[in-house]
Amino acid sequence: MHHLSALLLLAGLISLVAPRVIDRSDTRPRAVYTLENDEAGGYILALPINLADGTVSPPVKTPTGGLGLLGNTATGPSGPDGLFGQNAVIVSEDYLFAVNPGSNTISMFSINVDKPTDLSLVGQPASTLGEFPMSVAYSPALKTVCTINGGAVNGVTCFSADHARGLISLDSTARSLSPYINQSTPPVGPPGTASDIFFNPASTALFAVVKGNPGTTPPTPSTYFAWPVIHGKVSRNAVISRIPDLLVNFGGNFVSDNILASVESTFGVALLKVSPSFQLTEEVHTIVPNQSAICWSAYAPRFDTFYAPDAGTGVFTAINPRTGAINTQFNYGAAEVGKPFDIAVDRTSLYVLTNSASVVVINLEGSNSGKVPTLVQNLDISEGGSKKVFQGMATYPS
């Protein structure tokens, strides 16, 4: 295992280092997106990606048509971890979907393929039939969008995604998550809050995660829900899985058809096996040394690597998704630049949303052959004023 001596420590932390050249065979225009979770009105920030070196330019802002809202911790508003989970913004095909937790809606946008910073709202934001939607999922195969409500009125709601009319509800009521979640609006967490929602690669089931609570007696495990897809529709009855040592689980990423790599803030990373009946069991339990708050993740197929950043220490852990072994650990200089509060991967670049309202670009080239990832850019997205609260990271093309 690599020790902290392998961490890269960057002096000075200039905004840009020497330019690099990456694979130019894919010449489609590209962008990275995040959600400005503002209670006065939400915005999508779209940052153009330079095709030559993966760096980003200042963002273009598009209103979501809804309102933001921050969850609370025991001491007040939760700040950069305002939604307590992953996938507040997702991209699939030529569409972007985002949550509006303050207005209990989600929004659908079409992406201009020639200029992906140009977003057009499709239809109107749609009611989620609950409170505090915080994560969204989309299946291109089913043309179905689903969201998880993590507030006082909890539940999962699904929509048909129509290219002209937008989001059309498929439900009259949300799929209840009770008694596994019991929250206020806004919720208080992170323990006991909703974490994530996603389809499996085959779109044969929809999965959602609710955190447990290590502070109860006995500790309460996190809950995984799986709704099978029957005749092209997400069913109403969930398969429930509760794994005792997953106490504050933030969801994760499928790395194969039946293996889910998940991030667990009490110890690190777990590889979960999904059975044909959609029950989950823990196959690998990876303890990340000195971890503090591993809450977000991204899978990079090009490197066959699962990345798990620690919002507490700033250290990234790169995991072998087949064995759960730690390949390496690295730090881009988070103490000076800002700690990681969500991530996304595009080609050979890792994009990091920091708690200092900036987007960091990390070069992953050669990382699967021993080269330590390096910081390429740190771009301030706070517009020079007070630090705004941003959530979620997604890239186009996805």
Coordinates of C-alpha atoms in Angstrom, one line a residue:
M1 CA 0.0 0.0 0.0
H2 CA 1.3 3.5 -0.8
H3 CA 1.9 5.7 2.2
L4 CA 1.6 9.4 2.6
S5 CA 5.1 9.8 1.3
A6 CA 3.5 9.0 -2.1
L7 CA 1.2 12.0 -1.9
L8 CA 2.0 14.9 -4.2
L9 CA 2.5 18.2 -2.3
L10 CA 2.3 21.2 -4.6
A11 CA 4.0 24.4 -3.6
G12 CA 2.6 27.6 -4.8
L13 CA -0.4 26.0 -6.4
I14 CA -0.5 28.1 -9.5
S15 CA -3.7 28.1 -11.5
L16 CA -2.1 26.4 -14.6
V17 CA 1.0 24.3 -15.2
A18 CA 2.6 23.5 -18.5
P19 CA 0.0 22.5 -21.1
R20 CA -0.4 18.8 -22.0
V21 CA -1.7 17.1 -25.1
I22 CA -4.4 14.4 -24.7
D23 CA -6.2 12.1 -27.1
R24 CA -7.7 14.2 -29.9
S25 CA -9.5 11.4 -31.7
D26 CA -12.8 12.4 -30.0
T27 CA -13.3 16.0 -31.2
R28 CA -16.9 16.5 -29.8
P29 CA -17.3 19.7 -27.9
R30 CA -17.2 19.0 -24.1
A31 CA -18.3 20.6 -20.9
V32 CA -18.4 20.0 -17.1
Y33 CA -21.5 21.0 -15.1
T34 CA -22.3 21.8 -11.5
L35 CA -25.5 23.0 -9.7
E36 CA -25.5 26.4 -7.9
N37 CA -27.9 25.4 -5.0
D38 CA -29.1 28.9 -4.3
E39 CA -32.3 29.4 -2.3
A40 CA -33.1 32.5 -4.4
G41 CA -32.9 30.4 -7.6
G42 CA -30.9 27.5 -8.8
Y43 CA -28.5 27.7 -11.7
I44 CA -26.5 25.2 -13.8
L45 CA -22.9 26.3 -14.3
A46 CA -21.5 24.9 -17.6
L47 CA -17.7 25.1 -18.0
P48 CA -16.3 24.6 -21.5
I49 CA -13.5 21.9 -21.6
N50 CA -10.5 22.6 -23.8
L51 CA -10.1 19.6 -26.1
A52 CA -6.4 19.9 -26.2
D53 CA -5.5 19.7 -22.5
G54 CA -8.7 19.2 -20.5
T55 CA -8.7 22.6 -18.8
V56 CA -11.9 24.5 -18.3
S57 CA -13.0 28.1 -18.9
P58 CA -15.3 30.3 -16.8
P59 CA -18.8 29.0 -16.6
V60 CA -22.0 29.9 -18.5
K61 CA -25.0 30.1 -16.1
T62 CA -28.5 28.8 -16.9
P63 CA -31.4 29.0 -14.4
T64 CA -33.0 25.7 -13.5
G65 CA -36.4 27.2 -13.1
G66 CA -36.5 26.1 -9.4
L67 CA -35.1 26.9 -6.0
G68 CA -32.2 25.6 -4.1
L69 CA -32.2 24.5 -0.4
L70 CA -29.5 23.5 2.1
G71 CA -29.8 20.6 4.5
N72 CA -28.8 21.2 8.1
T73 CA -26.2 19.7 10.4
A74 CA -26.5 19.7 14.2
T75 CA -24.8 23.1 14.2
G76 CA -26.7 24.8 11.3
P77 CA -26.7 24.9 7.5
S78 CA -24.5 22.2 6.0
G79 CA -22.7 24.4 3.5
P80 CA -20.8 22.7 0.7
D81 CA -22.4 19.3 1.5
G82 CA -25.8 20.8 1.2
L83 CA -27.6 17.8 -0.2
F84 CA -25.8 15.0 1.7
G85 CA -25.3 12.9 -1.4
Q86 CA -24.4 12.3 -5.0
N87 CA -25.9 12.9 -8.5
A88 CA -27.7 16.2 -8.0
V89 CA -26.8 16.8 -11.6
I90 CA -26.5 14.1 -14.2
V91 CA -25.8 14.0 -18.0
S92 CA -26.9 11.2 -20.4
E93 CA -27.3 11.3 -24.1
D94 CA -27.8 14.9 -25.0
Y95 CA -29.8 15.7 -21.8
L96 CA -29.0 17.2 -18.4
F97 CA -31.2 16.6 -15.3
A98 CA -30.9 18.5 -12.0
V99 CA -32.7 18.7 -8.7
N100 CA -34.4 21.8 -7.2
P101 CA -34.6 20.9 -3.5
G102 CA -36.2 24.2 -2.5
S103 CA -39.1 24.0 -4.9
N104 CA -39.6 20.1 -4.8
T105 CA -39.0 19.8 -8.5
I106 CA -36.5 18.5 -11.0
S107 CA -35.5 20.0 -14.4
M108 CA -34.7 18.6 -17.8
F109 CA -32.4 20.3 -20.3
S110 CA -31.4 19.6 -23.8
I111 CA -27.7 20.1 -24.5
N112 CA -26.5 21.8 -27.7
V113 CA -24.1 19.2 -29.1
D114 CA -22.1 21.9 -30.9
K115 CA -21.9 24.2 -27.9
P116 CA -22.6 22.1 -24.7
T117 CA -22.6 25.2 -22.5
D118 CA -25.9 26.1 -24.3
L119 CA -28.7 24.5 -22.3
S120 CA -32.4 24.7 -23.0
L121 CA -35.1 23.8 -20.5
V122 CA -37.4 21.2 -21.9
G123 CA -40.9 21.7 -20.7
Q124 CA -41.3 22.9 -17.1
P125 CA -39.7 21.7 -13.9
A126 CA -41.8 18.7 -12.6
S127 CA -43.1 18.1 -9.1
T128 CA -41.4 15.2 -7.3
L129 CA -44.5 14.5 -5.2
G130 CA -42.3 14.9 -2.1
E131 CA -39.9 17.3 -0.4
F132 CA -36.2 18.0 -0.8
P133 CA -35.3 16.1 -4.0
M134 CA -31.5 15.6 -3.7
S135 CA -30.4 13.1 -6.4
V136 CA -31.6 12.1 -9.9
A137 CA -31.2 9.1 -12.2
Y138 CA -31.9 8.5 -15.9
S139 CA -32.1 5.3 -18.0
P140 CA -31.7 6.0 -21.7
A141 CA -33.0 2.5 -22.4
L142 CA -36.2 3.2 -20.6
K143 CA -36.4 6.9 -21.3
T144 CA -37.2 7.1 -17.6
V145 CA -36.0 9.7 -15.0
C146 CA -36.3 9.0 -11.2
T147 CA -35.6 11.2 -8.2
I148 CA -35.3 10.6 -4.4
N149 CA -37.0 12.9 -2.0
G150 CA -35.1 13.2 1.3
G151 CA -37.3 15.5 3.3
A152 CA -40.3 15.2 5.6
V153 CA -42.3 13.8 2.6
N154 CA -39.9 11.2 1.4
G155 CA -40.0 8.8 -1.5
V156 CA -39.0 8.0 -5.1
T157 CA -40.8 9.3 -8.1
C158 CA -40.3 8.5 -11.8
F159 CA -41.0 10.3 -15.0
S160 CA -41.0 9.7 -18.7
A161 CA -38.4 11.9 -20.5
D162 CA -40.0 13.4 -23.6
H163 CA -37.7 15.3 -26.0
A164 CA -40.4 17.9 -26.7
R165 CA -42.6 18.0 -23.6
G166 CA -40.0 17.3 -20.9
L167 CA -40.8 15.3 -17.8
I168 CA -44.1 13.5 -17.6
S169 CA -44.9 11.9 -14.3
L170 CA -45.4 8.1 -14.3
D171 CA -46.6 8.1 -10.7
S172 CA -49.5 9.4 -8.7
T173 CA -47.6 9.0 -5.4
A174 CA -44.0 8.5 -4.5
R175 CA -42.6 5.1 -3.5
S176 CA -42.3 5.5 0.3
L177 CA -38.9 5.0 2.0
S178 CA -40.4 4.8 5.4
P179 CA -39.6 3.6 8.0
Y180 CA -36.0 3.7 6.9
I181 CA -35.9 7.5 6.7
N182 CA -37.6 9.9 9.1
Q183 CA -36.6 13.5 8.3
S184 CA -37.6 17.1 8.4
T185 CA -37.5 19.6 5.5
P186 CA -34.8 20.5 5.2
P187 CA -33.2 17.3 6.5
V188 CA -30.7 17.1 9.3
G189 CA -27.6 15.0 8.6
P190 CA -25.5 13.5 7.2
P191 CA -26.6 10.4 9.3
G192 CA -30.2 9.3 8.5
T193 CA -30.4 11.2 5.2
A194 CA -31.0 10.1 1.5
S195 CA -27.7 9.5 -0.4
D196 CA -28.1 8.5 -4.0
I197 CA -30.3 7.0 -6.7
F198 CA -29.2 5.2 -9.9
F199 CA -30.1 2.5 -12.4
N200 CA -27.9 -0.6 -12.9
P201 CA -26.1 -0.8 -16.3
A202 CA -28.7 -3.1 -17.8
S203 CA -31.6 -0.9 -16.6
T204 CA -33.3 -3.9 -15.0
A205 CA -33.6 -2.2 -11.6
L206 CA -33.5 1.2 -10.0
F207 CA -31.5 1.6 -6.8
A208 CA -31.6 4.1 -4.0
V209 CA -29.6 4.5 -0.8
V210 CA -30.5 5.9 2.6
K211 CA -27.8 6.4 5.3
G212 CA -27.9 4.7 8.7
N213 CA -26.7 6.2 11.9
P214 CA -23.7 5.0 13.9
G215 CA -24.8 7.0 16.9
T216 CA -27.9 4.9 17.7
T217 CA -27.8 1.9 20.0
P218 CA -27.3 -0.5 18.3
P219 CA -25.9 1.4 15.2
T220 CA -28.5 1.7 12.4
P221 CA -27.2 0.3 9.0
S222 CA -27.7 2.1 5.7
T223 CA -30.6 0.8 3.5
Y224 CA -30.4 -0.1 -0.1
F225 CA -33.6 -0.2 -2.1
A226 CA -33.9 -2.0 -5.5
W227 CA -37.1 -1.6 -7.6
P228 CA -37.1 -4.2 -10.4
V229 CA -38.1 -3.0 -13.9
I230 CA -41.0 -5.0 -15.1
H231 CA -42.3 -4.6 -18.7
G232 CA -40.3 -1.4 -19.1
K233 CA -41.6 0.2 -15.9
V234 CA -40.1 0.8 -12.5
S235 CA -42.1 -1.4 -10.1
R236 CA -43.6 -0.1 -6.8
N237 CA -42.3 -2.8 -4.5
A238 CA -38.6 -2.6 -3.4
V239 CA -36.1 -5.3 -2.5
I240 CA -34.5 -4.2 0.7
S241 CA -30.9 -4.8 1.7
R242 CA -29.2 -3.8 4.9
I243 CA -25.5 -4.6 5.4
P244 CA -24.5 -4.2 9.1
D245 CA -21.2 -2.4 8.6
L246 CA -22.5 0.1 6.1
L247 CA -23.5 2.8 8.5
V248 CA -23.1 6.1 6.6
N249 CA -23.2 5.0 3.0
F250 CA -23.2 7.6 0.2
G251 CA -23.9 5.3 -2.7
G252 CA -21.5 4.8 -5.5
N253 CA -21.0 3.5 -9.1
F254 CA -21.6 0.3 -10.9
V255 CA -18.2 -1.0 -12.1
S256 CA -19.8 -4.1 -13.8
D257 CA -23.3 -5.5 -14.4
N258 CA -23.4 -6.9 -10.9
I259 CA -20.7 -5.1 -8.8
L260 CA -21.4 -1.8 -7.2
A261 CA -18.4 0.1 -5.7
S262 CA -19.8 2.2 -2.8
V263 CA -18.3 4.9 -0.6
E264 CA -18.7 4.6 3.2
S265 CA -17.7 7.4 5.4
T266 CA -17.1 5.2 8.4
F267 CA -14.3 3.2 6.8
G268 CA -13.7 3.8 3.1
V269 CA -15.0 1.6 0.2
A270 CA -17.1 -1.5 -0.1
L271 CA -17.6 -3.7 -3.2
L272 CA -21.2 -4.9 -3.2
K273 CA -22.4 -7.9 -5.2
V274 CA -25.9 -7.6 -6.7
S275 CA -27.8 -10.9 -7.0
P276 CA -30.2 -11.8 -9.8
S277 CA -33.0 -10.9 -7.4
F278 CA -31.3 -7.6 -6.6
Q279 CA -30.2 -8.4 -3.1
L280 CA -26.9 -6.8 -2.1
T281 CA -24.1 -8.4 -0.2
E282 CA -20.7 -7.1 0.7
E283 CA -17.9 -8.8 -1.2
V284 CA -14.9 -6.6 -0.3
H285 CA -14.4 -4.3 2.7
T286 CA -11.6 -1.8 2.0
I287 CA -10.4 0.2 5.0
V288 CA -8.8 3.4 3.8
P289 CA -6.1 4.5 6.3
N290 CA -6.7 7.8 8.1
Q291 CA -10.0 8.4 6.2
S292 CA -12.3 11.1 7.5
A293 CA -15.2 11.7 5.1
I294 CA -15.2 9.6 1.9
C295 CA -18.6 10.7 0.5
W296 CA -18.3 11.0 -3.3
S297 CA -17.0 8.8 -6.1
A298 CA -16.4 8.3 -9.8
Y299 CA -15.4 5.3 -11.9
A300 CA -13.0 5.8 -14.8
P301 CA -13.4 3.0 -17.3
R302 CA -10.4 4.1 -19.3
F303 CA -8.2 3.4 -16.3
D304 CA -10.5 0.7 -14.7
T305 CA -10.2 2.7 -11.5
F306 CA -12.7 3.8 -8.8
Y307 CA -11.8 7.1 -7.3
A308 CA -12.9 8.0 -3.7
P309 CA -12.0 11.5 -2.5
D310 CA -11.9 12.3 1.2
A311 CA -13.6 15.6 1.9
G312 CA -12.0 15.7 5.4
T313 CA -8.4 15.1 4.5
G314 CA -8.3 16.0 0.8
V315 CA -6.7 12.7 -0.1
F316 CA -7.9 10.7 -3.1
T317 CA -7.8 6.9 -3.0
A318 CA -7.7 5.0 -6.2
I319 CA -9.3 1.6 -5.9
N320 CA -9.0 -1.5 -8.1
P321 CA -12.7 -2.2 -8.7
R322 CA -12.1 -5.9 -9.2
T323 CA -10.3 -6.6 -6.0
G324 CA -10.9 -3.6 -3.8
A325 CA -7.2 -3.1 -3.4
I326 CA -5.8 0.4 -3.0
N327 CA -3.8 1.2 -6.1
T328 CA -2.5 4.6 -4.9
Q329 CA -3.3 7.7 -2.9
F330 CA -2.7 11.3 -3.9
N331 CA -3.4 14.8 -2.8
Y332 CA -3.6 17.8 -5.2
G333 CA -2.9 20.3 -2.5
A334 CA -6.4 20.4 -1.1
A335 CA -5.3 22.3 2.1
E336 CA -4.5 25.3 -0.1
V337 CA -6.9 24.9 -3.0
G338 CA -10.0 23.5 -1.3
K339 CA -11.2 20.0 -0.4
P340 CA -13.0 17.7 -2.8
F341 CA -16.8 17.8 -2.5
D342 CA -17.7 15.9 -5.7
I343 CA -15.9 14.6 -8.8
A344 CA -16.4 13.6 -12.4
V345 CA -14.1 12.0 -15.0
D346 CA -13.8 12.9 -18.7
R347 CA -11.1 11.1 -20.9
T348 CA -7.9 11.5 -18.9
S349 CA -9.0 14.4 -16.7
L350 CA -10.5 14.3 -13.2
Y351 CA -12.7 17.3 -12.4
V352 CA -13.1 18.2 -8.7
L353 CA -15.6 20.5 -7.1
T354 CA -14.0 22.0 -4.0
N355 CA -15.5 23.5 -0.9
S356 CA -13.7 26.8 -1.9
A357 CA -16.1 27.2 -4.8
S358 CA -13.6 26.2 -7.4
V359 CA -13.1 23.5 -10.0
V360 CA -9.8 21.6 -10.0
V361 CA -8.5 19.7 -13.0
I362 CA -6.3 16.7 -12.4
N363 CA -4.3 14.9 -15.1
L364 CA -4.7 11.1 -14.8
E365 CA -2.5 10.1 -17.7
G366 CA -0.2 7.3 -16.8
S367 CA -1.9 6.7 -13.4
N368 CA -2.6 3.1 -14.2
S369 CA 1.1 2.5 -14.7
G370 CA 2.5 4.2 -11.6
K371 CA 2.5 7.8 -12.5
V372 CA 1.1 10.1 -9.7
P373 CA -1.9 12.3 -10.9
T374 CA -1.0 15.9 -11.1
L375 CA -2.9 19.2 -10.7
V376 CA -3.4 21.1 -13.9
Q377 CA -5.8 23.9 -13.0
N378 CA -7.7 25.5 -10.2
L379 CA -10.5 27.7 -11.5
D380 CA -12.5 30.0 -9.1
I381 CA -16.2 29.8 -9.9
S382 CA -17.4 32.0 -7.0
E383 CA -17.6 35.1 -9.3
G384 CA -15.3 37.0 -7.0
G385 CA -18.0 37.5 -4.3
S386 CA -19.1 35.5 -1.3
K387 CA -18.6 31.8 -1.7
K388 CA -21.6 30.2 -3.2
V389 CA -22.8 26.7 -2.5
F390 CA -22.4 24.2 -5.4
Q391 CA -23.4 20.6 -5.6
G392 CA -22.9 17.8 -8.1
M393 CA -20.5 17.2 -11.0
A394 CA -21.2 15.8 -14.5
T395 CA -19.5 15.9 -17.9
Y396 CA -20.7 16.0 -21.5
P397 CA -20.4 13.7 -23.3
S398 CA -21.1 11.4 -20.4

